[in-house]
């Protein structure tokens, strides 16, 4: 497992440590993020500590109930020797504010894979879980997800330096204005642009194509996994609960027996315990599902980056095409040949050719345009190259993070399964108590 | 009950007498005699087996030491001393086994036969060992004969005779295996019964090369179907409370068994649906592994674990339907049989009371002595009562044994299932964690 001081030989002793709980495992992921040591995280500790229900009037002046989450900021070394930790700075945020922050980040850093938020509505639910946003279990899991989101942003070496993010954590009131003031909404690419880019790009970067494909595959397979997992949970719930029926009938049966009575009671009691244990087991498994969901939503972010790249590439190609066209026009003008059909060319043929002045003014206009075009292409090229290098750096970082996190998640899932097996039929305990109480 | 032997070493014995039953003098004297037999080792002392110890109320049953032994059974797993004590005086002398099913195909029909092996030292048998082949029909014949000739005894049940041709495959391995186990149990129970085991029909069944059965019109007792109703105009005055209690017990007991059977079947269904989903779950992990590099091995590992769990679950379900359910059902049949015997006993009592009343009336009129038939009836009823009580005790004892085995068996199978799963996941965790520390150390180097 990941420890604070890496490289120590103590780690070897951790092999086979199956007693680690899944929350501990999750904490290990958080520890990794803190380790990365962004300057932000070196200064402060971030928690989403609580959730509370509020009622208020919404934008259409109707009463609504919503949940707010308490963000706590503490200075990093706040626990002094033998002293109590300093009181944190706190503010309340609701989910929609988190969404706003994220949209801002998406637009402002299109070359970064922006961490996802926990789901807006409960999906992939098995039957006992409620899909209600106000359900306390859902709220709790969302709280954890929001904290995770903040920590991921805070541990990203680019994102953690963003001013708006900092204000999100520190300025309760004025934040909304500050975000809107950045004018980020104007930078949002239109859907139409993205789609046409996707369809018409001529030289897509192979790496990005592969990445997009991988991301789509991952999205499909994780969705499928979450769906099947929910069905498995449902069925398992059924198996456990039906066993509970044994409890009552064994108890009734024990009433008519003399020697066997105690043994049967004990068996019945055990069945009840068994049947009841499934609730906690499945609740814990939701943790695992949440970890998978995070990466499911991450695929959307990856896709965004790929699409942005496509768009840039497309724009570059357009600019190059435009430049090539203009150059050709100049050539035609210079050599007097009309290779490309143009209305002007046609009309001048039909209505007489232009004067020398006209030609020269046109030529200089085109040359001007060509200059601009060359600059545009260079700009786009640089933009594109910068984008590609920045994006690819983040992609590599993401890949590593993904591999590490998911592996951790799988380990903690396995550990969960082990603890479930251990607790369910405490073998010797049941057997001996049954034998002992079962007299002839 | 602690008994001090001659050497003043306490020997612990557990009596099978149920709580609340008085430890009668009869029982005590039987025990004493048994222990003295141990100290003066003469296991084949004819005096012992000829029932000098008991009064005449249960003639056939209580006299042999084996009956004594079956009443004074020893707690399994515990008190080794007591086990030793009884082992040396064990006079079980008839051992039977049913195994080796074979399919026979003839022009008329196809059927299964089973090998019935016998080992015995009894003089009623000519040879010490026998080996014959029998089919279900033959077992059925035996049971019918036993019911005819031993009307006051509880005859163990046979597995269901008729199976719906379309629904159940009569020649599938599972069906044959389950049936064979039930037949084996049936035969063993008969062979262990102090009265039934001496029945000449059993002897014929175990030894004859060809059973010359006369499937008379009389009684084709169809197992699992209900009762021959007690005809006749005799009304029962009052059923003795112990038999009432038996009747009530049997009603509740069979009801509970029915419920348990239903629950077990439901569990099997739920488990099967769970298994289906679990298989798909495993395959999704596998397909995910296909698009990953670093994560390929962990994902394949998880897929493998889930698949192992599937296999373990299959075994568990199979066990449940092959070992658990059949025993439950057998006891339902057993209960029905017992109820039947109770009814016959009631009939016997009713007959006696009827005749008695008639005789008393006549006596009042003309002072004739109590007719012989009335006395015979009384004897018959009292014999029946005694036999029934003895059989009831035996049945209760067997029932306790069987259910203890059954429930512990079920627990063991479940434990086994979870252990298999646990082992699979544990080895995966070890592998994955090793890789982690490998990575960590290579990272820091």
Coordinates of N, CA, C and O in Angstrom, one line a residue, chain B residues 6-90:
Chain B
X6 N -16.3 -50.2 38.4 CA -15.7 -50.9 39.5 C -14.3 -50.3 39.9 O -13.9 -50.3 41.0
X7 N -13.7 -49.7 38.8 CA -12.4 -49.1 39.1 C -12.5 -47.7 39.7 O -11.6 -47.0 39.7
X8 N -13.7 -47.3 40.0 CA -14.0 -46.0 40.6 C -13.6 -44.9 39.6 O -13.2 -43.8 40.0
X9 N -13.6 -45.2 38.3 CA -13.4 -44.1 37.4 C -14.8 -43.7 36.8 O -15.6 -44.5 36.4
X10 N -15.1 -42.4 36.9 CA -16.4 -42.0 36.4 C -16.5 -42.2 34.9 O -15.6 -41.8 34.2
X11 N -17.6 -42.8 34.5 CA -17.8 -42.9 33.1 C -19.1 -42.1 32.8 O -20.1 -42.2 33.5
X12 N -19.0 -41.3 31.8 CA -20.1 -40.4 31.5 C -21.0 -41.1 30.4 O -20.5 -41.5 29.4
X13 N -22.2 -41.2 30.7 CA -23.1 -41.7 29.7 C -24.2 -40.7 29.5 O -24.7 -40.0 30.4
X14 N -24.7 -40.6 28.3 CA -25.8 -39.7 28.0 C -27.0 -40.6 27.7 O -26.9 -41.5 26.8
X15 N -28.0 -40.5 28.4 CA -29.2 -41.3 28.1 C -30.0 -40.7 27.0 O -30.2 -39.5 27.0
X16 N -30.6 -41.5 26.2 CA -31.4 -40.9 25.1 C -32.8 -40.6 25.6 O -33.6 -40.0 24.9
X17 N -33.1 -41.0 26.8 CA -34.5 -40.7 27.3 C -34.7 -39.2 27.3 O -33.9 -38.4 27.8
X18 N -35.7 -38.8 26.7 CA -36.0 -37.3 26.5 C -36.2 -36.6 27.9 O -36.6 -37.3 28.8
X19 N -35.9 -35.4 27.9 CA -36.0 -34.6 29.1 C -37.5 -34.7 29.5 O -38.4 -34.6 28.8
X20 N -37.6 -34.9 30.8 CA -39.0 -35.0 31.3 C -39.5 -36.4 31.4 O -40.5 -36.6 32.1
X21 N -38.9 -37.3 30.6 CA -39.3 -38.7 30.8 C -38.7 -39.2 32.0 O -37.5 -39.1 32.2
X22 N -39.4 -39.9 32.8 CA -38.8 -40.4 34.0 C -37.8 -41.5 33.6 O -38.1 -42.3 32.7
X23 N -36.7 -41.5 34.3 CA -35.7 -42.6 34.0 C -36.3 -43.8 34.8 O -36.2 -43.9 36.1
X24 N -36.9 -44.7 34.1 CA -37.7 -45.7 34.8 C -36.7 -46.8 35.4 O -35.6 -46.9 35.0
X25 N -37.3 -47.5 36.2 CA -36.5 -48.6 36.8 C -36.1 -49.6 35.7 O -35.0 -50.1 35.7
X26 N -37.0 -49.7 34.8 CA -36.7 -50.6 33.6 C -35.4 -50.2 33.0 O -34.5 -50.9 32.7
X27 N -35.3 -48.9 32.7 CA -34.2 -48.4 32.0 C -32.9 -48.5 32.8 O -31.9 -48.9 32.3
X28 N -33.1 -48.2 34.1 CA -31.9 -48.3 35.0 C -31.4 -49.8 35.1 O -30.2 -50.0 35.0
X29 N -32.3 -50.7 35.2 CA -31.9 -52.1 35.3 C -31.2 -52.5 34.0 O -30.3 -53.3 34.0
X30 N -31.7 -52.1 32.9 CA -31.1 -52.4 31.6 C -29.7 -51.9 31.6 O -28.8 -52.6 31.1
X31 N -29.6 -50.7 32.0 CA -28.2 -50.0 32.0 C -27.3 -50.8 32.9 O -26.2 -51.1 32.5
X32 N -27.8 -51.1 34.1 CA -26.9 -51.8 35.0 C -26.4 -53.1 34.4 O -25.2 -53.5 34.5
X33 N -27.4 -53.8 33.8 CA -27.0 -55.1 33.3 C -26.0 -55.0 32.1 O -25.1 -55.8 32.0
X34 N -26.2 -53.9 31.4 CA -25.2 -53.7 30.3 C -23.8 -53.5 30.8 O -22.9 -54.0 30.3
X35 N -23.8 -52.6 31.9 CA -22.5 -52.3 32.4 C -21.8 -53.5 33.1 O -20.6 -53.7 33.0
X36 N -22.6 -54.3 33.7 CA -22.1 -55.5 34.3 C -21.6 -56.5 33.3 O -20.6 -57.1 33.4
X37 N -22.3 -56.5 32.2 CA -21.9 -57.3 31.0 C -20.5 -56.8 30.6 O -19.7 -57.6 30.2
X38 N -20.3 -55.5 30.6 CA -19.0 -55.0 30.2 C -17.9 -55.5 31.1 O -16.8 -55.8 30.7
X39 N -18.2 -55.4 32.4 CA -17.2 -55.8 33.4 C -16.9 -57.3 33.4 O -15.8 -57.7 33.5
X40 N -18.0 -58.1 33.2 CA -17.8 -59.5 33.0 C -18.0 -59.8 31.6 O -19.1 -60.0 31.1
X41 N -16.9 -59.8 30.8 CA -17.1 -59.8 29.4 C -17.7 -61.1 28.8 O -17.0 -62.0 28.7
X42 N -18.9 -61.1 28.5 CA -19.6 -62.2 27.9 C -20.6 -61.6 26.9 O -21.8 -61.7 27.2
X43 N -20.2 -61.0 25.9 CA -21.1 -60.3 25.0 C -22.2 -61.2 24.4 O -23.2 -60.8 24.1
X44 N -21.9 -62.5 24.2 CA -22.9 -63.3 23.6 C -23.6 -64.2 24.6 O -24.2 -65.2 24.3
X45 N -23.6 -63.7 25.8 CA -24.4 -64.4 26.9 C -25.8 -64.6 26.5 O -26.5 -63.6 26.3
X46 N -26.3 -65.7 26.4 CA -27.7 -65.9 26.0 C -28.7 -65.3 26.9 O -29.7 -64.9 26.6
X47 N -28.3 -65.3 28.2 CA -29.2 -64.7 29.2 C -29.6 -63.3 28.8 O -30.7 -62.8 29.0
X48 N -28.6 -62.6 28.4 CA -28.8 -61.2 28.1 C -29.8 -61.0 27.0 O -30.7 -60.2 27.1
X49 N -29.6 -61.8 26.0 CA -30.4 -61.6 24.8 C -31.8 -62.2 25.0 O -32.7 -61.9 24.2
X50 N -32.0 -63.0 26.0 CA -33.3 -63.5 26.1 C -34.2 -62.7 27.1 O -35.2 -63.2 27.5
X51 N -33.8 -61.5 27.3 CA -34.6 -60.6 28.0 C -35.1 -61.0 29.4 O -36.2 -60.9 29.8
X52 N -34.1 -61.4 30.2 CA -34.5 -61.7 31.6 C -34.8 -60.4 32.4 O -35.4 -60.4 33.4
X53 N -34.3 -59.3 31.8 CA -34.4 -58.0 32.5 C -35.7 -57.4 32.4 O -36.1 -56.6 33.3
X54 N -36.4 -57.6 31.4 CA -37.6 -56.8 31.2 C -38.9 -57.5 31.5 O -39.0 -58.7 31.4
X55 N -39.8 -56.7 31.8 CA -41.2 -57.3 32.0 C -41.8 -57.5 30.6 O -41.3 -57.1 29.6
X56 N -43.0 -58.1 30.7 CA -43.5 -58.6 29.4 C -44.2 -57.5 28.5 O -44.8 -57.8 27.5
X57 N -44.1 -56.3 28.9 CA -44.9 -55.3 28.2 C -44.5 -55.1 26.8 O -45.3 -54.8 25.9
X58 N -43.2 -55.2 26.5 CA -42.9 -55.0 25.1 C -42.1 -56.3 24.7 O -40.9 -56.2 24.7
X59 N -42.8 -57.3 24.4 CA -42.1 -58.6 24.2 C -41.0 -58.6 23.2 O -39.8 -58.8 23.5
X60 N -41.4 -58.3 22.0 CA -40.4 -58.5 20.9 C -39.3 -57.5 21.0 O -38.1 -57.8 20.8
X61 N -39.7 -56.3 21.2 CA -38.7 -55.2 21.0 C -37.6 -55.0 22.0 O -36.5 -55.0 21.6
X62 N -38.0 -54.9 23.3 CA -36.9 -54.5 24.2 C -35.9 -55.6 24.6 O -34.9 -55.3 25.3
X63 N -36.2 -56.8 24.2 CA -35.3 -57.9 24.7 C -33.9 -57.9 24.3 O -33.0 -58.2 25.0
X64 N -33.7 -57.6 23.0 CA -32.3 -57.8 22.6 C -31.4 -56.6 23.0 O -31.9 -55.5 23.2
X65 N -30.2 -56.8 23.1 CA -29.3 -55.8 23.6 C -29.2 -54.7 22.5 O -28.9 -53.5 22.8
X66 N -29.4 -55.1 21.3 CA -29.3 -54.0 20.3 C -30.4 -53.0 20.4 O -30.2 -51.8 20.2
X67 N -31.5 -53.4 20.9 CA -32.6 -52.5 21.2 C -32.2 -51.6 22.3 O -32.4 -50.4 22.3
X68 N -31.6 -52.2 23.3 CA -31.0 -51.4 24.4 C -30.0 -50.4 24.0 O -30.1 -49.2 24.4
X69 N -29.2 -50.8 23.1 CA -28.2 -49.9 22.6 C -28.8 -48.8 21.8 O -28.3 -47.6 21.9
X70 N -29.8 -49.1 21.0 CA -30.3 -48.0 20.2 C -31.0 -47.0 21.1 O -31.2 -45.9 20.7
X71 N -31.4 -47.4 22.3 CA -32.1 -46.5 23.2 C -31.0 -45.7 23.9 O -31.2 -44.5 24.3
X72 N -29.9 -46.3 24.2 CA -28.9 -45.6 25.0 C -27.8 -45.1 24.0 O -26.7 -45.7 24.0
X73 N -28.1 -44.2 23.1 CA -27.1 -43.8 22.2 C -26.2 -42.7 22.7 O -26.5 -42.0 23.6
X74 N -25.1 -42.7 22.1 CA -24.0 -41.9 22.6 C -23.9 -40.6 21.8 O -24.0 -40.6 20.6
X75 N -23.6 -39.5 22.4 CA -23.4 -38.2 21.7 C -22.2 -38.3 20.8 O -21.1 -38.7 21.2
X76 N -22.5 -38.0 19.6 CA -21.4 -38.0 18.6 C -20.3 -37.0 18.9 O -20.6 -36.0 19.5
X77 N -19.1 -37.3 18.6 CA -18.0 -36.4 18.8 C -17.4 -36.3 20.2 O -16.3 -35.9 20.4
X78 N -18.3 -36.5 21.2 CA -17.8 -36.2 22.5 C -17.4 -37.5 23.2 O -16.9 -38.4 22.6
X79 N -17.6 -37.5 24.5 CA -17.3 -38.7 25.4 C -16.8 -40.0 24.7 O -17.5 -40.9 24.4
X80 N -15.5 -40.0 24.5 CA -14.9 -41.1 23.9 C -15.0 -42.4 24.7 O -15.1 -43.5 24.2
X81 N -14.9 -42.2 26.0 CA -15.1 -43.3 26.9 C -16.3 -44.1 26.7 O -16.3 -45.3 26.5
X82 N -17.4 -43.4 26.6 CA -18.7 -44.0 26.5 C -18.7 -44.8 25.1 O -19.3 -45.8 25.0
X83 N -18.1 -44.2 24.2 CA -18.1 -44.8 22.8 C -17.4 -46.1 22.9 O -17.9 -47.1 22.4
X84 N -16.3 -46.1 23.6 CA -15.6 -47.4 23.7 C -16.4 -48.4 24.5 O -16.5 -49.6 24.1
X85 N -17.1 -48.0 25.5 CA -18.0 -48.8 26.3 C -18.9 -49.6 25.4 O -19.1 -50.8 25.5
X86 N -19.6 -48.9 24.5 CA -20.6 -49.5 23.8 C -20.1 -50.3 22.6 O -20.6 -51.3 22.2
X87 N -19.0 -49.8 22.1 CA -18.4 -50.5 20.9 C -18.2 -52.0 21.2 O -18.4 -52.8 20.4
X88 N -17.7 -52.3 22.4 CA -17.3 -53.7 22.6 C -18.6 -54.5 22.8 O -18.5 -55.7 22.6
X89 N -19.7 -53.9 23.2 CA -20.9 -54.8 23.4 C -21.8 -54.6 22.2 O -22.9 -55.1 22.2
X90 N -21.3 -54.0 21.2 CA -22.1 -53.8 20.0 C -22.5 -55.2 19.4 O -21.6 -55.9 19.0

